[in-house]
Amino acid sequence: QVQLVESGGGLVQAGDTLRLSCAASGRTARTYMGWFRQAPGKEREFVAAIRWNDGSTYYADSVKGRFTISRDIVKNTVYLQMNTLKPEDTAVYSCAARTTYWSSIYFPTRGIEYHYRGQGTQVTVSS
């Protein structure tokens, strides 16, 4: 079992920065961690992922160059640094964990490819 708890969301203005944290607990090893977001009335979408063993990262085109995903192995925490925020970034952001081997050369980007997900944290960007 893996428990995921997000924090760091809030209300900011366009152009501001936020850093989200996702603290993971549980004895199950993780292979990938990801961030997803869901805006009101929209489908949940992939934001970023990180491979746990070597820190390799992958981003959705909509956030590439503005967001950075990172991890702290000692703290079992994944971060999402969000710079130059835009109103369209407004959403509930949740982290997810995959706990089994992933054989594809591509990163897992769909929710069903992860085994655990947190409750999420609200990010609201005003214009």
XYZ file of C-alpha atoms in Angstrom:
127
model
C 0.000 0.000 0.000
C 1.120 3.518 -0.783
C -0.422 6.614 0.728
C -0.006 9.904 -1.108
C -0.675 13.309 0.418
C -0.419 16.468 -1.653
C 0.138 19.977 -0.350
C 1.130 23.402 -1.569
C -1.865 24.450 -3.598
C -3.448 27.858 -3.328
C -4.716 30.986 -5.037
C -2.149 32.933 -7.032
C -2.050 35.452 -9.836
C -0.994 34.825 -13.393
C 2.780 34.761 -13.662
C 3.276 33.610 -10.074
C 4.934 30.409 -8.911
C 3.856 27.539 -6.680
C 5.530 24.372 -5.528
C 3.402 21.329 -4.883
C 4.571 18.475 -2.715
C 3.452 14.863 -2.630
C 4.545 12.896 0.406
C 4.482 9.141 -0.067
C 4.328 6.591 2.693
C 4.096 2.837 2.747
C 6.549 0.030 2.235
C 5.794 -0.621 -1.414
C 8.500 0.434 -3.828
C 7.629 2.934 -6.549
C 8.815 2.866 -10.140
C 7.222 6.056 -11.427
C 5.517 9.043 -9.831
C 3.288 11.348 -11.783
C 1.258 14.523 -11.476
C -2.171 14.874 -13.019
C -4.682 17.700 -12.970
C -8.390 18.064 -13.493
C -10.134 21.338 -14.237
C -13.879 21.788 -13.681
C -15.834 20.106 -16.440
C -12.749 18.594 -18.027
C -11.092 15.216 -18.105
C -8.123 14.535 -15.866
C -4.927 15.152 -17.774
C -1.313 14.167 -17.420
C 1.107 16.873 -16.311
C 4.486 15.313 -15.544
C 6.168 12.094 -14.475
C 9.457 11.054 -12.958
C 11.180 7.691 -12.963
C 12.015 6.941 -9.384
C 15.321 5.136 -9.774
C 17.170 7.642 -11.978
C 15.105 10.834 -11.877
C 14.335 10.937 -15.596
C 11.381 13.180 -16.339
C 8.647 13.688 -18.909
C 6.175 16.549 -19.367
C 2.969 17.368 -21.114
C 3.500 19.912 -23.877
C 1.234 22.380 -22.098
C 3.622 22.698 -19.140
C 6.999 21.976 -20.712
C 9.461 24.726 -19.884
C 7.303 26.075 -17.034
C 6.890 23.123 -14.661
C 9.583 20.941 -13.138
C 9.039 17.610 -11.431
C 11.636 16.373 -8.967
C 11.970 13.898 -6.149
C 13.662 13.574 -2.794
C 14.408 9.910 -2.210
C 15.240 10.377 1.470
C 11.980 12.217 2.160
C 9.942 10.008 -0.185
C 8.500 13.168 -1.665
C 7.806 14.325 -5.199
C 7.609 18.008 -6.066
C 6.056 19.982 -8.874
C 7.592 23.417 -9.278
C 5.186 25.536 -11.284
C 6.473 28.784 -12.770
C 4.781 31.392 -14.911
C 1.361 30.119 -13.977
C -1.538 30.811 -16.292
C -5.302 30.887 -15.601
C -5.635 27.715 -17.668
C -3.454 25.921 -15.116
C -6.329 26.179 -12.636
C -7.227 22.641 -11.551
C -7.063 20.088 -8.788
C -3.589 18.603 -8.928
C -3.024 15.066 -7.717
C -0.011 12.835 -7.629
C 0.064 9.180 -8.538
C 2.382 6.260 -7.967
C 3.175 3.242 -10.054
C 4.561 0.296 -8.113
C 5.378 -2.302 -10.752
C 7.870 -2.596 -13.580
C 7.059 -0.542 -16.690
C 8.437 -2.180 -19.831
C 7.670 0.540 -22.367
C 10.297 3.025 -23.503
C 7.627 5.678 -23.054
C 6.620 7.143 -19.722
C 3.257 6.161 -18.240
C 0.916 9.093 -18.879
C -2.543 7.637 -18.295
C -4.208 7.409 -14.922
C -4.833 3.691 -15.280
C -1.093 3.129 -15.615
C -0.631 4.184 -12.013
C -1.705 2.184 -8.972
C -2.258 4.844 -6.316
C -3.450 8.420 -6.382
C -3.732 11.133 -3.765
C -6.751 13.279 -2.954
C -5.366 16.332 -4.689
C -4.722 19.974 -3.941
C -6.477 22.940 -5.539
C -4.509 25.410 -7.625
C -6.323 28.543 -8.740
C -4.654 31.093 -10.978
C -6.390 34.428 -11.397
C -5.851 36.661 -14.390
